[in-house]
Amino acid sequence: MDFTPTDEQAAARDLTARIFGDLSTHERLAAAGTGTDAELWKALCAAGLPAAVADVGLLGLVLMLEEQGRTTAQVPFAASCAYGLLAVDRHGTDEQRERLLPSLSDGTAVATGAFAARGAIRADEEGRLTGTVTWVPWLRGATHVLVPDADRGLWLVRAVDAETASVETTAPWAAGRLVLDGARGERLGGDGAYEDVLAAARIAFAGLQAGVCAGSLARAVAYTSVREQFGRPLSTKQAVQLRAADAYMDTEAIRVTAYEAAWRHDEGLPCATHALTAAWWASEAGRRVVHTGQHLHGGLGADLDHPVYRHFLWGRQLDAYLGCGSEVLAELGDVIAFGATEEGSGT
């Protein structure tokens, strides 16, 4: 395997880093509250970055999401690409791709996924959906919601056809409560589509977690290098160095497992266990890293207005999203213990 980015992937990553670095500032994030930064989303779409996912693949998306995580930029980049662009591109019919991909690519349509409460929705023979999902990330600004039913079928629902209400989550992800009372859904894909989309989403959000952790650690390193105690920078203390080193190794573990899973997904190789491995590292190691970042800031780490606290909130949200570490590990254990055969990328 070769994780070296292609020229297209590197260019997309670098452009993403520049846009997030310029526009996702602490001041703008504070002003955005818990909602989407609409101007930043417009800038990303104008630069063609969501559309580029079709060319750079899931690995390219992971590289771009790392840059989002470094700045905790409040845009539905991961959700719209994983549950919209990639899902429709891989599992939609020719008619669905022709109809949906242009608007998802230019950002006029935004997708999210109601995967946080899998199995809560029932579908009848006519494609009418009933049930409630207590929270869906980025629902407030979404035009479409990808909903898995209790039988692991995927349905694309227009947000205007559902009842939604704002809810607050640990991280400011513009989340909402989704209520479906006979809303009609559009079937997406067939057997294996659910597993494939879930695997891709876990890989994408693991890449986002790698960036969140890298940003948290970078802030901790910068702070401890200038903060002095007893006449010496905190960074010279062995305990601080060990905590930072452990956090660095954890961050690299999240990154490399996400890269491997994304690469295998793009190559059409079996990647279900690899997606679970990446998700486990993102949950378990991610939680450790953001706690370390906050801890190394001392009292400042408890300041709700300090930038590092935002990394802490994102890290904890990503820790639990799509399965916390123990749940993912149990799922991975079942796959290994029962000798499940992997076919394609999601089974």
PDB file of N, CA and C in Angstrom, residues 223-307:
ATOM      1  N   TYR A 223       1.674  26.230  23.647  1.00  0.00           N
ATOM      2  CA  TYR A 223       1.462  26.814  24.965  1.00  0.00           C
ATOM      3  C   TYR A 223       2.560  26.423  25.938  1.00  0.00           C
ATOM      4  N   THR A 224       2.878  25.141  26.018  1.00  0.00           N
ATOM      5  CA  THR A 224       3.870  24.688  26.987  1.00  0.00           C
ATOM      6  C   THR A 224       5.288  25.145  26.633  1.00  0.00           C
ATOM      7  N   SER A 225       5.489  25.567  25.402  1.00  0.00           N
ATOM      8  CA  SER A 225       6.814  26.069  25.008  1.00  0.00           C
ATOM      9  C   SER A 225       7.070  27.475  25.514  1.00  0.00           C
ATOM     10  N   VAL A 226       6.012  28.218  25.812  1.00  0.00           N
ATOM     11  CA  VAL A 226       6.191  29.605  26.264  1.00  0.00           C
ATOM     12  C   VAL A 226       5.758  29.812  27.716  1.00  0.00           C
ATOM     13  N   ARG A 227       4.933  28.916  28.223  1.00  0.00           N
ATOM     14  CA  ARG A 227       4.471  29.047  29.607  1.00  0.00           C
ATOM     15  C   ARG A 227       5.559  28.546  30.541  1.00  0.00           C
ATOM     16  N   GLU A 228       6.005  29.418  31.440  1.00  0.00           N
ATOM     17  CA  GLU A 228       7.101  29.065  32.336  1.00  0.00           C
ATOM     18  C   GLU A 228       6.597  28.732  33.731  1.00  0.00           C
ATOM     19  N   GLN A 229       7.304  27.810  34.369  1.00  0.00           N
ATOM     20  CA  GLN A 229       7.048  27.450  35.764  1.00  0.00           C
ATOM     21  C   GLN A 229       8.400  27.269  36.447  1.00  0.00           C
ATOM     22  N   PHE A 230       8.607  27.988  37.529  1.00  0.00           N
ATOM     23  CA  PHE A 230       9.887  27.968  38.247  1.00  0.00           C
ATOM     24  C   PHE A 230      11.045  28.322  37.301  1.00  0.00           C
ATOM     25  N   GLY A 231      10.789  29.287  36.422  1.00  0.00           N
ATOM     26  CA  GLY A 231      11.849  29.805  35.557  1.00  0.00           C
ATOM     27  C   GLY A 231      12.165  28.966  34.332  1.00  0.00           C
ATOM     28  N   ARG A 232      11.401  27.919  34.076  1.00  0.00           N
ATOM     29  CA  ARG A 232      11.645  27.062  32.909  1.00  0.00           C
ATOM     30  C   ARG A 232      10.341  26.813  32.169  1.00  0.00           C
ATOM     31  N   PRO A 233      10.399  26.703  30.833  1.00  0.00           N
ATOM     32  CA  PRO A 233       9.175  26.380  30.079  1.00  0.00           C
ATOM     33  C   PRO A 233       8.616  25.031  30.504  1.00  0.00           C
ATOM     34  N   LEU A 234       7.298  24.931  30.491  1.00  0.00           N
ATOM     35  CA  LEU A 234       6.671  23.673  30.849  1.00  0.00           C
ATOM     36  C   LEU A 234       7.109  22.536  29.924  1.00  0.00           C
ATOM     37  N   SER A 235       7.451  22.860  28.709  1.00  0.00           N
ATOM     38  CA  SER A 235       7.833  21.832  27.732  1.00  0.00           C
ATOM     39  C   SER A 235       9.133  21.127  28.104  1.00  0.00           C
ATOM     40  N   THR A 236       9.890  21.691  29.041  1.00  0.00           N
ATOM     41  CA  THR A 236      11.143  21.044  29.464  1.00  0.00           C
ATOM     42  C   THR A 236      10.901  20.002  30.557  1.00  0.00           C
ATOM     43  N   LYS A 237       9.698  19.952  31.094  1.00  0.00           N
ATOM     44  CA  LYS A 237       9.378  18.999  32.153  1.00  0.00           C
ATOM     45  C   LYS A 237       9.170  17.613  31.544  1.00  0.00           C
ATOM     46  N   GLN A 238       9.763  16.598  32.141  1.00  0.00           N
ATOM     47  CA  GLN A 238       9.672  15.252  31.577  1.00  0.00           C
ATOM     48  C   GLN A 238       8.232  14.755  31.516  1.00  0.00           C
ATOM     49  N   ALA A 239       7.433  15.051  32.533  1.00  0.00           N
ATOM     50  CA  ALA A 239       6.046  14.595  32.538  1.00  0.00           C
ATOM     51  C   ALA A 239       5.267  15.196  31.373  1.00  0.00           C
ATOM     52  N   VAL A 240       5.521  16.466  31.092  1.00  0.00           N
ATOM     53  CA  VAL A 240       4.855  17.129  29.967  1.00  0.00           C
ATOM     54  C   VAL A 240       5.299  16.502  28.651  1.00  0.00           C
ATOM     55  N   GLN A 241       6.580  16.244  28.518  1.00  0.00           N
ATOM     56  CA  GLN A 241       7.103  15.645  27.292  1.00  0.00           C
ATOM     57  C   GLN A 241       6.499  14.261  27.051  1.00  0.00           C
ATOM     58  N   LEU A 242       6.363  13.474  28.118  1.00  0.00           N
ATOM     59  CA  LEU A 242       5.801  12.142  27.965  1.00  0.00           C
ATOM     60  C   LEU A 242       4.325  12.192  27.566  1.00  0.00           C
ATOM     61  N   ARG A 243       3.565  13.099  28.183  1.00  0.00           N
ATOM     62  CA  ARG A 243       2.152  13.230  27.814  1.00  0.00           C
ATOM     63  C   ARG A 243       2.023  13.651  26.356  1.00  0.00           C
ATOM     64  N   ALA A 244       2.846  14.595  25.941  1.00  0.00           N
ATOM     65  CA  ALA A 244       2.790  15.076  24.556  1.00  0.00           C
ATOM     66  C   ALA A 244       3.213  13.978  23.576  1.00  0.00           C
ATOM     67  N   ALA A 245       4.241  13.206  23.959  1.00  0.00           N
ATOM     68  CA  ALA A 245       4.708  12.123  23.086  1.00  0.00           C
ATOM     69  C   ALA A 245       3.636  11.053  22.920  1.00  0.00           C
ATOM     70  N   ASP A 246       2.970  10.701  24.010  1.00  0.00           N
ATOM     71  CA  ASP A 246       1.891   9.726  23.924  1.00  0.00           C
ATOM     72  C   ASP A 246       0.760  10.242  23.028  1.00  0.00           C
ATOM     73  N   ALA A 247       0.446  11.517  23.172  1.00  0.00           N
ATOM     74  CA  ALA A 247      -0.614  12.106  22.356  1.00  0.00           C
ATOM     75  C   ALA A 247      -0.223  12.109  20.883  1.00  0.00           C
ATOM     76  N   TYR A 248       1.037  12.365  20.611  1.00  0.00           N
ATOM     77  CA  TYR A 248       1.506  12.341  19.225  1.00  0.00           C
ATOM     78  C   TYR A 248       1.370  10.938  18.625  1.00  0.00           C
ATOM     79  N   MET A 249       1.768   9.927  19.364  1.00  0.00           N
ATOM     80  CA  MET A 249       1.683   8.562  18.861  1.00  0.00           C
ATOM     81  C   MET A 249       0.220   8.152  18.658  1.00  0.00           C
ATOM     82  N   ASP A 250      -0.649   8.563  19.569  1.00  0.00           N
ATOM     83  CA  ASP A 250      -2.068   8.269  19.388  1.00  0.00           C
ATOM     84  C   ASP A 250      -2.617   8.941  18.132  1.00  0.00           C
ATOM     85  N   THR A 251      -2.231  10.185  17.924  1.00  0.00           N
ATOM     86  CA  THR A 251      -2.692  10.916  16.738  1.00  0.00           C
ATOM     87  C   THR A 251      -2.222  10.233  15.464  1.00  0.00           C
ATOM     88  N   GLU A 252      -0.971   9.788  15.459  1.00  0.00           N
ATOM     89  CA  GLU A 252      -0.450   9.096  14.279  1.00  0.00           C
ATOM     90  C   GLU A 252      -1.167   7.774  14.049  1.00  0.00           C
ATOM     91  N   ALA A 253      -1.554   7.087  15.122  1.00  0.00           N
ATOM     92  CA  ALA A 253      -2.289   5.830  14.982  1.00  0.00           C
ATOM     93  C   ALA A 253      -3.656   6.075  14.347  1.00  0.00           C
ATOM     94  N   ILE A 254      -4.338   7.131  14.769  1.00  0.00           N
ATOM     95  CA  ILE A 254      -5.624   7.477  14.154  1.00  0.00           C
ATOM     96  C   ILE A 254      -5.429   7.776  12.674  1.00  0.00           C
ATOM     97  N   ARG A 255      -4.412   8.556  12.381  1.00  0.00           N
ATOM     98  CA  ARG A 255      -4.168   8.967  10.992  1.00  0.00           C
ATOM     99  C   ARG A 255      -3.860   7.768  10.096  1.00  0.00           C
ATOM    100  N   VAL A 256      -2.936   6.907  10.509  1.00  0.00           N
ATOM    101  CA  VAL A 256      -2.501   5.824   9.623  1.00  0.00           C
ATOM    102  C   VAL A 256      -3.599   4.786   9.433  1.00  0.00           C
ATOM    103  N   THR A 257      -4.398   4.515  10.467  1.00  0.00           N
ATOM    104  CA  THR A 257      -5.490   3.550  10.287  1.00  0.00           C
ATOM    105  C   THR A 257      -6.584   4.130   9.396  1.00  0.00           C
ATOM    106  N   ALA A 258      -6.829   5.436   9.494  1.00  0.00           N
ATOM    107  CA  ALA A 258      -7.804   6.073   8.600  1.00  0.00           C
ATOM    108  C   ALA A 258      -7.298   6.059   7.164  1.00  0.00           C
ATOM    109  N   TYR A 259      -6.013   6.352   6.971  1.00  0.00           N
ATOM    110  CA  TYR A 259      -5.439   6.320   5.625  1.00  0.00           C
ATOM    111  C   TYR A 259      -5.553   4.926   5.008  1.00  0.00           C
ATOM    112  N   GLU A 260      -5.186   3.899   5.794  1.00  0.00           N
ATOM    113  CA  GLU A 260      -5.217   2.544   5.250  1.00  0.00           C
ATOM    114  C   GLU A 260      -6.638   2.147   4.851  1.00  0.00           C
ATOM    115  N   ALA A 261      -7.594   2.430   5.731  1.00  0.00           N
ATOM    116  CA  ALA A 261      -8.977   2.067   5.431  1.00  0.00           C
ATOM    117  C   ALA A 261      -9.490   2.818   4.214  1.00  0.00           C
ATOM    118  N   ALA A 262      -9.163   4.107   4.112  1.00  0.00           N
ATOM    119  CA  ALA A 262      -9.608   4.908   2.966  1.00  0.00           C
ATOM    120  C   ALA A 262      -8.978   4.412   1.675  1.00  0.00           C
ATOM    121  N   TRP A 263      -7.700   4.081   1.728  1.00  0.00           N
ATOM    122  CA  TRP A 263      -7.009   3.573   0.540  1.00  0.00           C
ATOM    123  C   TRP A 263      -7.638   2.278   0.057  1.00  0.00           C
ATOM    124  N   ARG A 264      -7.916   1.379   0.982  1.00  0.00           N
ATOM    125  CA  ARG A 264      -8.530   0.110   0.610  1.00  0.00           C
ATOM    126  C   ARG A 264      -9.931   0.339   0.037  1.00  0.00           C
ATOM    127  N   HIS A 265     -10.661   1.255   0.621  1.00  0.00           N
ATOM    128  CA  HIS A 265     -11.995   1.583   0.117  1.00  0.00           C
ATOM    129  C   HIS A 265     -11.908   2.079  -1.320  1.00  0.00           C
ATOM    130  N   ASP A 266     -10.978   2.965  -1.598  1.00  0.00           N
ATOM    131  CA  ASP A 266     -10.823   3.508  -2.949  1.00  0.00           C
ATOM    132  C   ASP A 266     -10.389   2.443  -3.949  1.00  0.00           C
ATOM    133  N   GLU A 267      -9.603   1.476  -3.469  1.00  0.00           N
ATOM    134  CA  GLU A 267      -9.101   0.430  -4.354  1.00  0.00           C
ATOM    135  C   GLU A 267     -10.098  -0.711  -4.545  1.00  0.00           C
ATOM    136  N   GLY A 268     -11.247  -0.620  -3.872  1.00  0.00           N
ATOM    137  CA  GLY A 268     -12.238  -1.676  -3.988  1.00  0.00           C
ATOM    138  C   GLY A 268     -11.877  -2.933  -3.235  1.00  0.00           C
ATOM    139  N   LEU A 269     -10.994  -2.819  -2.248  1.00  0.00           N
ATOM    140  CA  LEU A 269     -10.573  -3.959  -1.446  1.00  0.00           C
ATOM    141  C   LEU A 269     -11.457  -4.079  -0.207  1.00  0.00           C
ATOM    142  N   PRO A 270     -11.584  -5.265   0.380  1.00  0.00           N
ATOM    143  CA  PRO A 270     -12.340  -5.400   1.630  1.00  0.00           C
ATOM    144  C   PRO A 270     -11.783  -4.465   2.697  1.00  0.00           C
ATOM    145  N   CYS A 271     -12.667  -3.700   3.328  1.00  0.00           N
ATOM    146  CA  CYS A 271     -12.169  -2.726   4.314  1.00  0.00           C
ATOM    147  C   CYS A 271     -13.071  -2.600   5.529  1.00  0.00           C
ATOM    148  N   ALA A 272     -14.014  -3.518   5.707  1.00  0.00           N
ATOM    149  CA  ALA A 272     -14.927  -3.392   6.839  1.00  0.00           C
ATOM    150  C   ALA A 272     -14.184  -3.431   8.167  1.00  0.00           C
ATOM    151  N   THR A 273     -13.275  -4.402   8.340  1.00  0.00           N
ATOM    152  CA  THR A 273     -12.527  -4.484   9.597  1.00  0.00           C
ATOM    153  C   THR A 273     -11.573  -3.299   9.738  1.00  0.00           C
ATOM    154  N   HIS A 274     -11.065  -2.802   8.627  1.00  0.00           N
ATOM    155  CA  HIS A 274     -10.154  -1.662   8.668  1.00  0.00           C
ATOM    156  C   HIS A 274     -10.911  -0.384   9.070  1.00  0.00           C
ATOM    157  N   ALA A 275     -12.154  -0.262   8.585  1.00  0.00           N
ATOM    158  CA  ALA A 275     -12.965   0.883   8.995  1.00  0.00           C
ATOM    159  C   ALA A 275     -13.268   0.824  10.490  1.00  0.00           C
ATOM    160  N   LEU A 276     -13.553  -0.371  10.994  1.00  0.00           N
ATOM    161  CA  LEU A 276     -13.804  -0.525  12.427  1.00  0.00           C
ATOM    162  C   LEU A 276     -12.549  -0.227  13.238  1.00  0.00           C
ATOM    163  N   THR A 277     -11.402  -0.644  12.729  1.00  0.00           N
ATOM    164  CA  THR A 277     -10.143  -0.363  13.426  1.00  0.00           C
ATOM    165  C   THR A 277      -9.886   1.130  13.484  1.00  0.00           C
ATOM    166  N   ALA A 278     -10.103   1.819  12.358  1.00  0.00           N
ATOM    167  CA  ALA A 278      -9.915   3.271  12.339  1.00  0.00           C
ATOM    168  C   ALA A 278     -10.884   3.957  13.301  1.00  0.00           C
ATOM    169  N   ALA A 279     -12.134   3.471  13.325  1.00  0.00           N
ATOM    170  CA  ALA A 279     -13.125   4.059  14.220  1.00  0.00           C
ATOM    171  C   ALA A 279     -12.747   3.834  15.682  1.00  0.00           C
ATOM    172  N   TRP A 280     -12.207   2.643  15.987  1.00  0.00           N
ATOM    173  CA  TRP A 280     -11.799   2.371  17.370  1.00  0.00           C
ATOM    174  C   TRP A 280     -10.677   3.308  17.806  1.00  0.00           C
ATOM    175  N   TRP A 281      -9.670   3.461  16.952  1.00  0.00           N
ATOM    176  CA  TRP A 281      -8.580   4.381  17.297  1.00  0.00           C
ATOM    177  C   TRP A 281      -9.090   5.813  17.431  1.00  0.00           C
ATOM    178  N   ALA A 282      -9.983   6.214  16.536  1.00  0.00           N
ATOM    179  CA  ALA A 282     -10.514   7.577  16.603  1.00  0.00           C
ATOM    180  C   ALA A 282     -11.262   7.813  17.906  1.00  0.00           C
ATOM    181  N   SER A 283     -11.958   6.777  18.392  1.00  0.00           N
ATOM    182  CA  SER A 283     -12.709   6.913  19.633  1.00  0.00           C
ATOM    183  C   SER A 283     -11.793   6.867  20.851  1.00  0.00           C
ATOM    184  N   GLU A 284     -11.065   5.761  21.003  1.00  0.00           N
ATOM    185  CA  GLU A 284     -10.256   5.562  22.206  1.00  0.00           C
ATOM    186  C   GLU A 284      -9.070   6.523  22.278  1.00  0.00           C
ATOM    187  N   ALA A 285      -8.268   6.554  21.220  1.00  0.00           N
ATOM    188  CA  ALA A 285      -7.091   7.430  21.235  1.00  0.00           C
ATOM    189  C   ALA A 285      -7.490   8.889  21.133  1.00  0.00           C
ATOM    190  N   GLY A 286      -8.546   9.166  20.355  1.00  0.00           N
ATOM    191  CA  GLY A 286      -8.985  10.552  20.229  1.00  0.00           C
ATOM    192  C   GLY A 286      -9.386  11.157  21.557  1.00  0.00           C
ATOM    193  N   ARG A 287     -10.084  10.373  22.367  1.00  0.00           N
ATOM    194  CA  ARG A 287     -10.472  10.870  23.686  1.00  0.00           C
ATOM    195  C   ARG A 287      -9.237  11.165  24.532  1.00  0.00           C
ATOM    196  N   ARG A 288      -8.243  10.300  24.475  1.00  0.00           N
ATOM    197  CA  ARG A 288      -7.024  10.532  25.262  1.00  0.00           C
ATOM    198  C   ARG A 288      -6.310  11.818  24.826  1.00  0.00           C
ATOM    199  N   VAL A 289      -6.244  12.011  23.521  1.00  0.00           N
ATOM    200  CA  VAL A 289      -5.484  13.151  23.005  1.00  0.00           C
ATOM    201  C   VAL A 289      -6.122  14.478  23.399  1.00  0.00           C
ATOM    202  N   VAL A 290      -7.434  14.599  23.229  1.00  0.00           N
ATOM    203  CA  VAL A 290      -8.049  15.893  23.539  1.00  0.00           C
ATOM    204  C   VAL A 290      -8.062  16.152  25.038  1.00  0.00           C
ATOM    205  N   HIS A 291      -8.097  15.095  25.851  1.00  0.00           N
ATOM    206  CA  HIS A 291      -7.955  15.297  27.296  1.00  0.00           C
ATOM    207  C   HIS A 291      -6.538  15.775  27.614  1.00  0.00           C
ATOM    208  N   THR A 292      -5.555  15.219  26.934  1.00  0.00           N
ATOM    209  CA  THR A 292      -4.174  15.659  27.142  1.00  0.00           C
ATOM    210  C   THR A 292      -4.000  17.113  26.734  1.00  0.00           C
ATOM    211  N   GLY A 293      -4.539  17.471  25.583  1.00  0.00           N
ATOM    212  CA  GLY A 293      -4.429  18.853  25.125  1.00  0.00           C
ATOM    213  C   GLY A 293      -5.011  19.832  26.116  1.00  0.00           C
ATOM    214  N   GLN A 294      -6.158  19.477  26.679  1.00  0.00           N
ATOM    215  CA  GLN A 294      -6.783  20.344  27.671  1.00  0.00           C
ATOM    216  C   GLN A 294      -5.966  20.366  28.966  1.00  0.00           C
ATOM    217  N   HIS A 295      -5.483  19.197  29.390  1.00  0.00           N
ATOM    218  CA  HIS A 295      -4.738  19.100  30.632  1.00  0.00           C
ATOM    219  C   HIS A 295      -3.450  19.915  30.575  1.00  0.00           C
ATOM    220  N   LEU A 296      -2.739  19.846  29.451  1.00  0.00           N
ATOM    221  CA  LEU A 296      -1.465  20.549  29.344  1.00  0.00           C
ATOM    222  C   LEU A 296      -1.630  22.065  29.293  1.00  0.00           C
ATOM    223  N   HIS A 297      -2.862  22.527  29.113  1.00  0.00           N
ATOM    224  CA  HIS A 297      -3.103  23.971  29.192  1.00  0.00           C
ATOM    225  C   HIS A 297      -3.390  24.438  30.617  1.00  0.00           C
ATOM    226  N   GLY A 298      -3.379  23.499  31.552  1.00  0.00           N
ATOM    227  CA  GLY A 298      -3.636  23.882  32.936  1.00  0.00           C
ATOM    228  C   GLY A 298      -5.018  24.475  33.106  1.00  0.00           C
ATOM    229  N   GLY A 299      -5.087  25.561  33.871  1.00  0.00           N
ATOM    230  CA  GLY A 299      -6.366  26.216  34.120  1.00  0.00           C
ATOM    231  C   GLY A 299      -7.011  26.758  32.862  1.00  0.00           C
ATOM    232  N   LEU A 300      -6.203  27.176  31.885  1.00  0.00           N
ATOM    233  CA  LEU A 300      -6.761  27.685  30.636  1.00  0.00           C
ATOM    234  C   LEU A 300      -7.576  26.633  29.903  1.00  0.00           C
ATOM    235  N   GLY A 301      -7.215  25.372  30.099  1.00  0.00           N
ATOM    236  CA  GLY A 301      -7.935  24.311  29.421  1.00  0.00           C
ATOM    237  C   GLY A 301      -9.381  24.198  29.848  1.00  0.00           C
ATOM    238  N   ALA A 302      -9.710  24.741  31.015  1.00  0.00           N
ATOM    239  CA  ALA A 302     -11.085  24.712  31.510  1.00  0.00           C
ATOM    240  C   ALA A 302     -11.868  25.955  31.110  1.00  0.00           C
ATOM    241  N   ASP A 303     -11.228  26.880  30.411  1.00  0.00           N
ATOM    242  CA  ASP A 303     -11.886  28.100  29.954  1.00  0.00           C
ATOM    243  C   ASP A 303     -12.748  27.763  28.736  1.00  0.00           C
ATOM    244  N   LEU A 304     -14.044  27.934  28.858  1.00  0.00           N
ATOM    245  CA  LEU A 304     -14.952  27.567  27.769  1.00  0.00           C
ATOM    246  C   LEU A 304     -14.716  28.378  26.509  1.00  0.00           C
ATOM    247  N   ASP A 305     -14.078  29.530  26.637  1.00  0.00           N
ATOM    248  CA  ASP A 305     -13.841  30.388  25.478  1.00  0.00           C
ATOM    249  C   ASP A 305     -12.471  30.175  24.851  1.00  0.00           C
ATOM    250  N   HIS A 306     -11.652  29.314  25.431  1.00  0.00           N
ATOM    251  CA  HIS A 306     -10.317  29.088  24.883  1.00  0.00           C
ATOM    252  C   HIS A 306     -10.410  28.141  23.681  1.00  0.00           C
ATOM    253  N   PRO A 307      -9.613  28.374  22.624  1.00  0.00           N
ATOM    254  CA  PRO A 307      -9.690  27.524  21.425  1.00  0.00           C
ATOM    255  C   PRO A 307      -9.487  26.043  21.701  1.00  0.00           C
TER     256      PRO A 307
END
